[in-house]
Structures are given as structure tokens and as C-alpha cells.
mmCIF file of C-alpha atoms and ligand atoms in Angstrom:
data_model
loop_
_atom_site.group_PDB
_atom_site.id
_atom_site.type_symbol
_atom_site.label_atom_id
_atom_site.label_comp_id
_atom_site.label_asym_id
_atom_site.label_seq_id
_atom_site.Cartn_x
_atom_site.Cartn_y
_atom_site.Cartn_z
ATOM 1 C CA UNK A 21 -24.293 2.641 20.891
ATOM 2 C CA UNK A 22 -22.291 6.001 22.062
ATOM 3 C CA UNK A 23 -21.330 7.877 19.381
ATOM 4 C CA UNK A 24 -17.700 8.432 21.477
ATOM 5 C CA UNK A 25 -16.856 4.844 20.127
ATOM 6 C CA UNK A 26 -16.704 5.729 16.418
ATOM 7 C CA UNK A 27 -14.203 6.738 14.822
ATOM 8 C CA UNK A 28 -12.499 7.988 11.484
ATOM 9 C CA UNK A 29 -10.072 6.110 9.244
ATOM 10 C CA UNK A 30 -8.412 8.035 6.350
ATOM 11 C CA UNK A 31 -5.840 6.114 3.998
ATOM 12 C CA UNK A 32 -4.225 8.870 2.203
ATOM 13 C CA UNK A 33 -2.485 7.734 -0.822
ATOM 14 C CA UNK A 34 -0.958 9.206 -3.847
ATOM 15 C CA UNK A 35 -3.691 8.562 -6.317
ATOM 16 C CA UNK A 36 -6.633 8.626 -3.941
ATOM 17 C CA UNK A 37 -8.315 8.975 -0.351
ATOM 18 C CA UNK A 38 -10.760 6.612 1.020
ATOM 19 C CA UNK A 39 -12.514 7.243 4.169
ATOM 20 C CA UNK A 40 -14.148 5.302 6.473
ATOM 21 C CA UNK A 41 -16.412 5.593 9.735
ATOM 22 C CA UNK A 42 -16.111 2.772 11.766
ATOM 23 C CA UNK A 43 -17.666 1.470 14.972
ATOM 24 C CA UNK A 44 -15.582 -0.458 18.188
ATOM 25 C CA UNK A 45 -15.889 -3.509 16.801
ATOM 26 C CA UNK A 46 -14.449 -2.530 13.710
ATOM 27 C CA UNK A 47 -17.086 -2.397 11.373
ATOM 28 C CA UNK A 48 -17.360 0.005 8.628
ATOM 29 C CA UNK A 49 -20.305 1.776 9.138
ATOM 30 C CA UNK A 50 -20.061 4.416 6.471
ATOM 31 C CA UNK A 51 -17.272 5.103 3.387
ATOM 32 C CA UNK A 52 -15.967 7.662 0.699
ATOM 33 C CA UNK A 53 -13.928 7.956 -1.356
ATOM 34 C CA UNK A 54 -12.178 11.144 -3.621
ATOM 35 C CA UNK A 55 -9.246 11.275 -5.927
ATOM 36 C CA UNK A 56 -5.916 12.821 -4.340
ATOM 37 C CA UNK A 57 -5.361 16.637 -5.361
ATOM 38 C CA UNK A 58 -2.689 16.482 -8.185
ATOM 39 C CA UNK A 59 -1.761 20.025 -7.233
ATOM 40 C CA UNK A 60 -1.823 22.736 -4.678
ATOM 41 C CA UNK A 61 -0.535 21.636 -1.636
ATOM 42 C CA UNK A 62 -1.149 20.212 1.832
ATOM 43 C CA UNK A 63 -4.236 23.018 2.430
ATOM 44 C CA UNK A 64 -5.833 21.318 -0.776
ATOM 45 C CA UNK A 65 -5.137 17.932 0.278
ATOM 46 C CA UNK A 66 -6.575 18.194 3.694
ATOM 47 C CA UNK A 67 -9.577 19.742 2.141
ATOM 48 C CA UNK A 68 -10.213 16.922 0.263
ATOM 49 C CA UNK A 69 -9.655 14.522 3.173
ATOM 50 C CA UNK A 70 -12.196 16.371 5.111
ATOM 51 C CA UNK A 71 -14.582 16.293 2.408
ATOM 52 C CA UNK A 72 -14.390 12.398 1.944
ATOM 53 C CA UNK A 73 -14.713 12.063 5.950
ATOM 54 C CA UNK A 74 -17.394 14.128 5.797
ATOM 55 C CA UNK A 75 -19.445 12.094 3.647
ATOM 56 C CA UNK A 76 -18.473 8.790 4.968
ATOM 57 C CA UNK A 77 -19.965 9.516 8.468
ATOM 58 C CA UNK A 78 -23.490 11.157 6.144
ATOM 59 C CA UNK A 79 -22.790 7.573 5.047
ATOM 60 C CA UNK A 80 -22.817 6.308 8.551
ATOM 61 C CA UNK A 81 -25.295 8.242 9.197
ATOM 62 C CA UNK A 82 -23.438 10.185 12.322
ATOM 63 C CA UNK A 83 -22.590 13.712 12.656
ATOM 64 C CA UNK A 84 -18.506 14.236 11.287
ATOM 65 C CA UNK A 85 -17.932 16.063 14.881
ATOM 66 C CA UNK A 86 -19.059 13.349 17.015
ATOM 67 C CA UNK A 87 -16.056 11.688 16.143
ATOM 68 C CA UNK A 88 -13.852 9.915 19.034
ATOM 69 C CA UNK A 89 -11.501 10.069 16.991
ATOM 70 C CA UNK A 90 -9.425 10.316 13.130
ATOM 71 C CA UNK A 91 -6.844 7.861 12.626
ATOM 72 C CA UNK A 92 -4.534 8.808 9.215
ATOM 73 C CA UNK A 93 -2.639 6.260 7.537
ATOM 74 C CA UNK A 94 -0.292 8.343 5.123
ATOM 75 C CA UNK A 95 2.991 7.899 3.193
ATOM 76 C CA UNK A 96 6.337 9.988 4.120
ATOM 77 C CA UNK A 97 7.847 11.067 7.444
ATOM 78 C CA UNK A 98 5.460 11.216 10.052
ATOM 79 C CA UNK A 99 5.934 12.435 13.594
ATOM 80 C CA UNK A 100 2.707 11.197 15.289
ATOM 81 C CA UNK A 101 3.654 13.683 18.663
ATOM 82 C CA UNK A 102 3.888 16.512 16.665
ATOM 83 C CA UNK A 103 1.220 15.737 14.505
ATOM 84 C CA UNK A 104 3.195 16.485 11.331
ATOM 85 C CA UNK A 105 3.611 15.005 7.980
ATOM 86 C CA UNK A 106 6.914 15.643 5.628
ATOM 87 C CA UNK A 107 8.259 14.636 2.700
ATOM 88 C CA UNK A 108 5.207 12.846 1.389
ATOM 89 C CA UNK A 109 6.782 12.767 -2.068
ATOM 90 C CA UNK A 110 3.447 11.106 -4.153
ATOM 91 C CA UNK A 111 1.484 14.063 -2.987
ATOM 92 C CA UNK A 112 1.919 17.566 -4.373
ATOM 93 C CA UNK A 113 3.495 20.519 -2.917
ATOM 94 C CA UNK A 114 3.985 18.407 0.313
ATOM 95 C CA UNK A 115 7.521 18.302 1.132
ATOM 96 C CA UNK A 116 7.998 20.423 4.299
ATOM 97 C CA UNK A 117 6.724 19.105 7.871
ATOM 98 C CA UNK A 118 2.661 20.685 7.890
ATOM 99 C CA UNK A 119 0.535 20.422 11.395
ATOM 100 C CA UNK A 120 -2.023 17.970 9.159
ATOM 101 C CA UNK A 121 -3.271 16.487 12.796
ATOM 102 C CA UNK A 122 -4.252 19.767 14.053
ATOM 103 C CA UNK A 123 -5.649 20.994 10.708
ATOM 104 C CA UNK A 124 -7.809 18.060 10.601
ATOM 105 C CA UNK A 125 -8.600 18.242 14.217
ATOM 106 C CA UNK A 126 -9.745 21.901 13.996
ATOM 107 C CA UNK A 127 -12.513 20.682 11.178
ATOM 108 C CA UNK A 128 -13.660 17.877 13.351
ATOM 109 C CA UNK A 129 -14.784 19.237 16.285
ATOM 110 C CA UNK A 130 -11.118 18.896 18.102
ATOM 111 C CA UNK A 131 -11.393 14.972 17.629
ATOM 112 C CA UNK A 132 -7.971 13.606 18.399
ATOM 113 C CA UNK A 133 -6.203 12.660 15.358
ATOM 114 C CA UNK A 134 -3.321 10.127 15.094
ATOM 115 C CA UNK A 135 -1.234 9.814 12.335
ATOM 116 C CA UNK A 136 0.758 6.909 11.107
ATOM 117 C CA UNK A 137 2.958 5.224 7.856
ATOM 118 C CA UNK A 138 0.224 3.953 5.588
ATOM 119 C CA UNK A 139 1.777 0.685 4.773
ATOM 120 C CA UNK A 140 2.419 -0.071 8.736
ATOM 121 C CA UNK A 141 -1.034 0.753 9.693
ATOM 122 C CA UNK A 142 -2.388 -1.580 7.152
ATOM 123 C CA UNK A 143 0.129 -4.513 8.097
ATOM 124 C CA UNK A 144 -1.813 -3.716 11.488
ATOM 125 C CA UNK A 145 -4.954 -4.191 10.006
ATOM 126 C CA UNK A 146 -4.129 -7.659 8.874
ATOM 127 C CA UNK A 147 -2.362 -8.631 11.960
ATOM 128 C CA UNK A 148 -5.461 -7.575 14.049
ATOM 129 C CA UNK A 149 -8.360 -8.058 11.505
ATOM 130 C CA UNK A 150 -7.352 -9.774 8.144
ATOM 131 C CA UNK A 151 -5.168 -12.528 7.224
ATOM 132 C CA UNK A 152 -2.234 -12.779 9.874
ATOM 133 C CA UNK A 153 -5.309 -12.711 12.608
ATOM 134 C CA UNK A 154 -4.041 -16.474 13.943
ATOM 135 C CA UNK A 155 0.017 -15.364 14.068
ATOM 136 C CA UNK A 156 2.392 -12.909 16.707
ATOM 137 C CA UNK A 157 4.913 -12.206 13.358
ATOM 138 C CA UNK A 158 4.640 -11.176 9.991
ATOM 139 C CA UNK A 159 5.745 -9.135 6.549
ATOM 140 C CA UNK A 160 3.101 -6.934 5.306
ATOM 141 C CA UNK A 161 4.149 -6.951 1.297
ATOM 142 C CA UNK A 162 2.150 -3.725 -0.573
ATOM 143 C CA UNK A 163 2.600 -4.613 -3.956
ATOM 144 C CA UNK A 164 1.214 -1.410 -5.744
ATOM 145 C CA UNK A 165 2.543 1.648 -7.451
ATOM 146 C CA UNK A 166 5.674 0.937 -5.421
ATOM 147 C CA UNK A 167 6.310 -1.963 -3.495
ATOM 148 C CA UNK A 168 5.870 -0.838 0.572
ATOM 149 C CA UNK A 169 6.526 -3.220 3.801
ATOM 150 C CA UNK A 170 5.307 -3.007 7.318
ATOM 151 C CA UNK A 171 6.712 -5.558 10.178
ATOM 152 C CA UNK A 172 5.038 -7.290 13.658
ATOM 153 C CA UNK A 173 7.169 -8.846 15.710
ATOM 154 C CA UNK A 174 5.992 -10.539 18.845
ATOM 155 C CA UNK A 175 2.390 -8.921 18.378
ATOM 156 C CA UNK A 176 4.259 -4.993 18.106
ATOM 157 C CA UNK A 177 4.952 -3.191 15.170
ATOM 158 C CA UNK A 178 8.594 -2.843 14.437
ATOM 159 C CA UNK A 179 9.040 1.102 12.982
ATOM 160 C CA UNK A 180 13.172 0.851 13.925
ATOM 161 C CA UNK A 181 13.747 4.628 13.539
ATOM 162 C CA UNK A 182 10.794 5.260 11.858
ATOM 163 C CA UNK A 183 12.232 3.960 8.419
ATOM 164 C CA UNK A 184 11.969 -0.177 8.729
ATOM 165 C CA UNK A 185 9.697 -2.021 6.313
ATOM 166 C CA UNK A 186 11.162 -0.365 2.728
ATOM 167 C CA UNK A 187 11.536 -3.714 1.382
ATOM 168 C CA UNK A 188 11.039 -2.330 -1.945
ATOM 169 C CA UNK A 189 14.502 -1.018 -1.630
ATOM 170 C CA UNK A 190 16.683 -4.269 -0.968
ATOM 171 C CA UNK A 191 18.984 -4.393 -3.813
ATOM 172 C CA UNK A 192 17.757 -7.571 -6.211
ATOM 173 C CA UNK A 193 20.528 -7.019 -8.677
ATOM 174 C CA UNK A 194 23.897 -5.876 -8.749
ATOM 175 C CA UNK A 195 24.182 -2.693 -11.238
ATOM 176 C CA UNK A 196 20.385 -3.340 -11.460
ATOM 177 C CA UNK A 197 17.803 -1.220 -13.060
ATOM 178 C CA UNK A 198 17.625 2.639 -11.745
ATOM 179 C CA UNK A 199 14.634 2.555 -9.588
ATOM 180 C CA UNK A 200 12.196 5.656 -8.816
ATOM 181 C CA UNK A 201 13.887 6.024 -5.575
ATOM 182 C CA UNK A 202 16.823 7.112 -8.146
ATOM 183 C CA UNK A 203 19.587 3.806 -6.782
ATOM 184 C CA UNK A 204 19.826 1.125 -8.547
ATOM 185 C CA UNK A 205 19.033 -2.777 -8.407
ATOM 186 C CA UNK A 206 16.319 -2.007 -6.011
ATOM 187 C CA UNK A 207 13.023 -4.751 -6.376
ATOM 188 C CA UNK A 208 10.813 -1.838 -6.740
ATOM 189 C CA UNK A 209 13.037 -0.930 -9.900
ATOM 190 C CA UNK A 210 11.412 -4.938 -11.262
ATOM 191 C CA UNK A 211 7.933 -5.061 -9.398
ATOM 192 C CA UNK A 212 7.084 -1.368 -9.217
ATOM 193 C CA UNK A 213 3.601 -0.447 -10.679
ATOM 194 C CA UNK A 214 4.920 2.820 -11.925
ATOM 195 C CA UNK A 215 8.470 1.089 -12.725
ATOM 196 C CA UNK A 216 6.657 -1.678 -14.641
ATOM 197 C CA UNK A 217 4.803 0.791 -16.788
ATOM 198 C CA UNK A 218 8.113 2.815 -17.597
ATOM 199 C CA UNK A 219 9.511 -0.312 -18.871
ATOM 200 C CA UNK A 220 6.667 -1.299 -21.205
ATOM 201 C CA UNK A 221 6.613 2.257 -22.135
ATOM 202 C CA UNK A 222 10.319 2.167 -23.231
ATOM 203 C CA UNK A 223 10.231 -1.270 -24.948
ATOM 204 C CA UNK A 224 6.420 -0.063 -26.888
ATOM 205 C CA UNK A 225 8.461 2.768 -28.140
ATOM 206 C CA UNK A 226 11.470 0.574 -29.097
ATOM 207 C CA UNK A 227 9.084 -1.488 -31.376
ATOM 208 C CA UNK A 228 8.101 -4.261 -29.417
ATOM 209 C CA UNK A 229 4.406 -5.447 -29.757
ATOM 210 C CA UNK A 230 1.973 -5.609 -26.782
ATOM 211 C CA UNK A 231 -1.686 -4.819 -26.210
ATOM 212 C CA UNK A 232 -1.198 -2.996 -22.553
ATOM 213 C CA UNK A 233 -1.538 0.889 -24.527
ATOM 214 C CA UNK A 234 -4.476 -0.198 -26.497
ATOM 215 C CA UNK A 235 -6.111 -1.780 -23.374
ATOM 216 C CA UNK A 236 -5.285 1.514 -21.452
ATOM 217 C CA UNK A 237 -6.964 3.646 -24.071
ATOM 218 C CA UNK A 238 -10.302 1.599 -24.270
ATOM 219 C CA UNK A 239 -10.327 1.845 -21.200
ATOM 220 C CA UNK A 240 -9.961 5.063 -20.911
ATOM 221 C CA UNK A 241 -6.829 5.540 -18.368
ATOM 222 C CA UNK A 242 -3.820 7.491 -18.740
ATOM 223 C CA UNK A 243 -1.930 4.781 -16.731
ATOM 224 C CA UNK A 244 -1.061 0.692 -16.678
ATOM 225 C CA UNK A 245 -3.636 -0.039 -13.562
ATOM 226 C CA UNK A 246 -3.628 -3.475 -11.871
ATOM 227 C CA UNK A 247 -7.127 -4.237 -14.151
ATOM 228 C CA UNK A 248 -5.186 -3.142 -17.372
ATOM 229 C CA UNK A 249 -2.013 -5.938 -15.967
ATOM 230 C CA UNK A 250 -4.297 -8.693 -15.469
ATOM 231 C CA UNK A 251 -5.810 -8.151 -18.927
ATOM 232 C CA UNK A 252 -3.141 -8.006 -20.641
ATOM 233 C CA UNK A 253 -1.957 -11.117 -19.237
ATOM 234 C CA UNK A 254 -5.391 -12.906 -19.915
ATOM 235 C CA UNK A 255 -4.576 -11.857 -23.612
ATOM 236 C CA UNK A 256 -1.124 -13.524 -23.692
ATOM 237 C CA UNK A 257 0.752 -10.283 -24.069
ATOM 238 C CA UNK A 258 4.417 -11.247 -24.212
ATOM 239 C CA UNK A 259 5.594 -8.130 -22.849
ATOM 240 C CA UNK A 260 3.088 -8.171 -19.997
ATOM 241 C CA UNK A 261 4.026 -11.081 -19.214
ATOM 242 C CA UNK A 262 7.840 -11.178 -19.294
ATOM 243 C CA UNK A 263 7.295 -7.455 -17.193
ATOM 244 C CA UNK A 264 5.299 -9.239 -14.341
ATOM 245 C CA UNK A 265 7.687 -12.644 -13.962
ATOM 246 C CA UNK A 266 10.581 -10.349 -13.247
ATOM 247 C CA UNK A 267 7.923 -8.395 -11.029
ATOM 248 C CA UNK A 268 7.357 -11.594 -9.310
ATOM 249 C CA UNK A 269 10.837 -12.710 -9.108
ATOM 250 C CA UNK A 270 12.503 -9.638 -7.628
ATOM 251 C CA UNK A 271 9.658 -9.850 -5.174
ATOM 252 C CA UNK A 272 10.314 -13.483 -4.200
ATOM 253 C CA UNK A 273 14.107 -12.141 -3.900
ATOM 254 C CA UNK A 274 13.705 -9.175 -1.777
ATOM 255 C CA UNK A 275 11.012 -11.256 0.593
ATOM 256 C CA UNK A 276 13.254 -14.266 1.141
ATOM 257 C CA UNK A 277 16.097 -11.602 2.020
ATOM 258 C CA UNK A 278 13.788 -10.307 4.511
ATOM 259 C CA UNK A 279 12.790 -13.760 6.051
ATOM 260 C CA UNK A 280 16.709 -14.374 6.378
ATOM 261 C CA UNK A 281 16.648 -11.619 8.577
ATOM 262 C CA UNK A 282 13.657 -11.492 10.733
ATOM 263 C CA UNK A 283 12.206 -15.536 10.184
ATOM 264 C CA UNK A 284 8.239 -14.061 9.963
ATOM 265 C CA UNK A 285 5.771 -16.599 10.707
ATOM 266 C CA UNK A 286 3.701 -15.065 7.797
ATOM 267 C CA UNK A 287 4.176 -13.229 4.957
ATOM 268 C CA UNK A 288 1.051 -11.262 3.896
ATOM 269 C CA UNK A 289 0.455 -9.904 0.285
ATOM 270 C CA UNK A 290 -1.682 -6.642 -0.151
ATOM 271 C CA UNK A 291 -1.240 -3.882 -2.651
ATOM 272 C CA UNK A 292 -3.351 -3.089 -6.023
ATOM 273 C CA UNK A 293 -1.400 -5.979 -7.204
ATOM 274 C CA UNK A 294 -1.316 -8.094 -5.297
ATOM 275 C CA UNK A 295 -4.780 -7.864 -4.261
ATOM 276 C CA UNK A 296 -5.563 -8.013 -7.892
ATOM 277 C CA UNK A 297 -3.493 -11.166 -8.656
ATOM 278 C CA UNK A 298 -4.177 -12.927 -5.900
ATOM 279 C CA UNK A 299 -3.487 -17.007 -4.725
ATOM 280 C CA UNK A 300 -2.164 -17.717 -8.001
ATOM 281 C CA UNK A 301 0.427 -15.507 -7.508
ATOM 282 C CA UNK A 302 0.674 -15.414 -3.541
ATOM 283 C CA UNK A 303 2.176 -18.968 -5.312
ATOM 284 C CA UNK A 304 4.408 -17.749 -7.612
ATOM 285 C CA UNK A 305 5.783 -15.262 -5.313
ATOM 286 C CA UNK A 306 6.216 -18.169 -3.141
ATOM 287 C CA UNK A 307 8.062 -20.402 -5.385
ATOM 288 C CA UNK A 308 10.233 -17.496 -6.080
ATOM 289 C CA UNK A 309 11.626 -16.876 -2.899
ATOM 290 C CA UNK A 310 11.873 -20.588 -1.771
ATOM 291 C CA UNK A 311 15.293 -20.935 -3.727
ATOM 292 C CA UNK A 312 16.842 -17.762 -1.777
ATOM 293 C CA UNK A 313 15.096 -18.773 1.449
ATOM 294 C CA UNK A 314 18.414 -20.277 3.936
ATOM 295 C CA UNK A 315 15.605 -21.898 6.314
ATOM 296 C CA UNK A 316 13.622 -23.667 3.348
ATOM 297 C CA UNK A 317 12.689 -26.646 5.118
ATOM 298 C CA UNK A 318 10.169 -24.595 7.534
ATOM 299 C CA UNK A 319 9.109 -21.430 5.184
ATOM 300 C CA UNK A 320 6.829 -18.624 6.370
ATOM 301 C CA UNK A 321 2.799 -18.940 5.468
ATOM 302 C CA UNK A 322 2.023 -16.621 2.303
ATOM 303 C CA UNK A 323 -1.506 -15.351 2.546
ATOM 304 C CA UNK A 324 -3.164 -12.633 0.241
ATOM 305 C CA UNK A 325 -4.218 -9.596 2.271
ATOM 306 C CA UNK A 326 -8.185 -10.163 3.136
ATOM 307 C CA UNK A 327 -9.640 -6.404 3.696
ATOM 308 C CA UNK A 328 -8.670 -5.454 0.225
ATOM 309 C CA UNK A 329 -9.361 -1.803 -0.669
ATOM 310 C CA UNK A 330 -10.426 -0.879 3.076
ATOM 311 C CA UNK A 331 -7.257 -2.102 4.993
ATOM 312 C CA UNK A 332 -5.424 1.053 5.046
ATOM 313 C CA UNK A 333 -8.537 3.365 6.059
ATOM 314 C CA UNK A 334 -9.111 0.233 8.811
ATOM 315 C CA UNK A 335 -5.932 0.487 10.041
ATOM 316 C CA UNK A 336 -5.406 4.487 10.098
ATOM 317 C CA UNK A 337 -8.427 3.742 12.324
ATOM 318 C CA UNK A 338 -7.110 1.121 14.526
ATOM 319 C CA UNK A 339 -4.513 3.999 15.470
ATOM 320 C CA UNK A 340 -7.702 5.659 17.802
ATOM 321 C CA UNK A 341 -7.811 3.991 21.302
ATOM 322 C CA UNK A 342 -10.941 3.312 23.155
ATOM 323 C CA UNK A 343 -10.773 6.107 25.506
HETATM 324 ZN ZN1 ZN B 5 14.667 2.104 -4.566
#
């Protein structure tokens, strides 16, 4: 096999990076992982994507500068010409536009490196490789931290200006909760990993019992993760649970909105959630929107995303065409 048909796949994400080296056919041939810098800026950060490329192609087995080619998958305002990323808000000190394509390039033997919205690139990855493999339309749903959305239509990916897919941002509720994105009502502000976890935090300080701090501390986080949720539910907690049917609910909201609008043939769920959660509550997201859906004689398929952890870092590499 050349070594001109592999290629690097980076999902860059707030918490961390995973890396992959992959071959034409898709396959992951090698794969690393290392935790976001949580300060310093873009020079850090595209240290430590180098270093987790690095050791996913030892991984593969194939030097890193043989590379065809890097595909990025990252969050923010991305200009793939330019090769810039801005306003990447979940990753420190990274506000203003910084050349992260050429940096990257430059410690890669001059691969070409294409960089795209994280969330998008892993709808791709489903539409070409996962779940939505059989259909020309569909909602990528990134139930996570924050609640992200990426759009096909007709077998393309719809960017609009560069900003479509924010369906955590339709409005759910009228004068609704402030969400993260600081307006208010927004789903995210209901189904929001880090929204979630400000509301038990708020409600465990008002008095109100529930197990999800204790859970957190044997387990020795300093956050609600996806495997701290699910516990907590297996356990019963009230709070958990009256937390994650809103969650569900604003999501079954915000979706059906969406379907009113575009008419998907498939609605894909991915995320740490809803990766994590899985059929069960593909369902329940399901049954949520039905009642808001305007078309609910012939509703969209809802599958659970089917790369899991790897989808982004496959898709950030689907970006690299066979030259
Ligand atoms: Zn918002």
C-alpha cells in the first residue's frame, strides 16, 4: 500500500484531542489520544495536536511525514482557504484567527491540511461511514457538553454561511432558561452537558438530595460526565432524572423544529450522550419530538451514531482527497 494514501484525522475538542491515522478505505490504522491544553494558547494547543498525531501514526506504524494528508475537525470559525481557526471559545487563549493549517503543515512534512467544523465533519462521517450510510439527507444531533448539529442535503453538506447546524440554539421556551451561549430559552440551556450540571449544581446547593456529587467524587472527576449521568440514573436519582427528561424533551423540541424546516430522511444521534444513552433514548427523543413534528404521519428514521468516539477524527479525515 503507498504510504501517499494515508492520512491524518484530528478531532479537536474542548476537553480532549484524539488522533487517528487512517488508510483509503477508511480504516483506522493507528490512534491517540491527549487531553486539550486548559491554558496557553493556540502554540500550546497545536503542540499537543502534533504530539497525539505523532503517536498515532508510531501506532500505525508509518512515519508522521509521510502523511498525504491532516484533516482537522475543530469547533469555532473556520476559514478552510485561509487555513485559520477563530473564536474557538472551549479552547484557551484562542479567540483571534491563528494560521493552525500551516502550523500543522510545517510539523508534518508540508502535508496538506484541511480544516473543518467538528460537528459537520462528523455528520459526514455518518453519512459516508456510520449510520445514515443507506440515506441522501440527514440531522447530525451531538448531544455532549453542548448540543451541536451538522446537515446533508441531497448527499452535500449544507454549511449556509458557515453558521447552519446550531440546533442547540432554537429557542425551546419562551423566557426560557439563560443558556451558555448567554440568550435565553435555547435547548442547549435544557440538554446541555455543562448546562445540566449547572442546574444540579444549583438545586444540590439549594438542598435538594441526589447522588450525582458523591458519584463524581468516587469517581474521581471534577465534572458530571456522561458515565456519572447514566449512573445516577441507574440509582434512581430524582434529580438526575427530572434533569435528563427535560434534556430529552427540549431535544425532541428543537429536532422536530428542525424537521419542519428541512424534512431529513434521518435524524442521527451522536455526542457523549447520546452515544452513552443510546436506543433507549434515540426512543425517547423520538417520542418527544413526534407531538411537535407537522408531518407525523411519515417521521424521519432516528438512529444512534455508529463510530462512537472515532467519528470526529474519521471525519476531519474524510476532509483529505485522494490526490
Ligand atoms: Zn444558546
Amino acid at each position: 500500500m503507498a504510504t501517499d494514501a494515508l492520512r491524518g484525522g484530528i478531532d479537536l475538542g474542548g476537553t480532549k484531542i484524539q488522533a487517528i491515522v487512517a488508510n483509503a478505505e477508511h480504516q483506522v490504522l493507528g490512534q491517540a489520544r491527549r487531553p486539550t491544553p486548559s491554558e496557553g494558547g493556540p502554540p500550546d494547543v497545536i503542540a499537543a495536536i502534533a504530539e497525539a498525531l505523532q503517536e498515532a501514526a508510531q501506532a500505525a506504524d508509518v512515519a508522521p511525514d509521510t502523511l498525504s494528508g491532516i484533516g482537522v475537525g475543530a469547533p469555532g470559525a473556520i476559514d478552510d482557504d485561509a487555513g485559520t481557526l477563530a473564536r474557538a471559545t472551549n479552547l484557551a487563549g484562542w479567540s483571534t484567527a491563528y494560521p493552525l493549517a500551516h502550523e500543522l503543515s510545517e510539523r508534518f512534512g508540508g502535508a496538506t491540511v484541511r480544516l473543518g467544523n467538528d460537528v459537520q465533519v462528523a455528520t459526514d462521517a455518518e453519512f459516508t461511514l456510520g449510520a445514515a450510510r443507506e440515506f441522501s439527507s440527514l440531522l447530525g444531533v451531538f448531544w455532549g457538553t453542548g448540543v451541536g448539529g451538522g446537515i446533508v442535503l441531497n448527499g452535500q453538506p449544507w454549511l449556509g454561511r458557515g453558521a447552519a447546524g446550531e440546533i442547540g440554539h432554537i429557542p425551546v421556551r419562551h423566557r426560557g432558561l439563560q443558556c451558555p451561549c448567554g440568550r435565553m430559552g435555547c435547548m442547549e440551556a435544557y440538554a446541555g452537558r455543562r448546562a445540566m450540571e449547572a442546574r444540579a449544581r444549583k438545586a444540590h446547593e439549594d438542598g435538594e438530595k441526589t447522588s450525582l456529587f458523591k458519584i463524581m467524587e468516587e469517581k474521581g472527576r471534577d465534572r458530571l460526565t456522561s458515565g456519572i449521568w447514566a449512573r445516577a440514573l441507574e440509582r434512581g436519582d430524582e434529580l438526575a432524572e427530572q434533569l435528563i427528561d427535560d434534556a430529552v424533551d427540549a431535544l425532541g423540541s428543537a429536532i422536530a423544529a428542525a424537521c419542519n424546516v428541512l424534512d431529513p430522511e434521518a435524524i442521527i444521534i451522536g455526542g457523549g450522550l447520546g452515544v452513552r444513552f443510546g436506543e433507549p433514548y434515540a426512543q425517547r427523543i423520538t417520542d418527544a419530538m413526534m407531538p411537535h413534528l407537522f408531518h407525523d404521519d411519515d417521521p424521519p428514521a432516528v438512529r444512534v451514531a455508529e463510530l462512537g468516539d472515532l467519528g470526529g477524527a474519521l471525519g476531519a479525515a474524510l476532509q483529505v482527497k485522494s490526490s
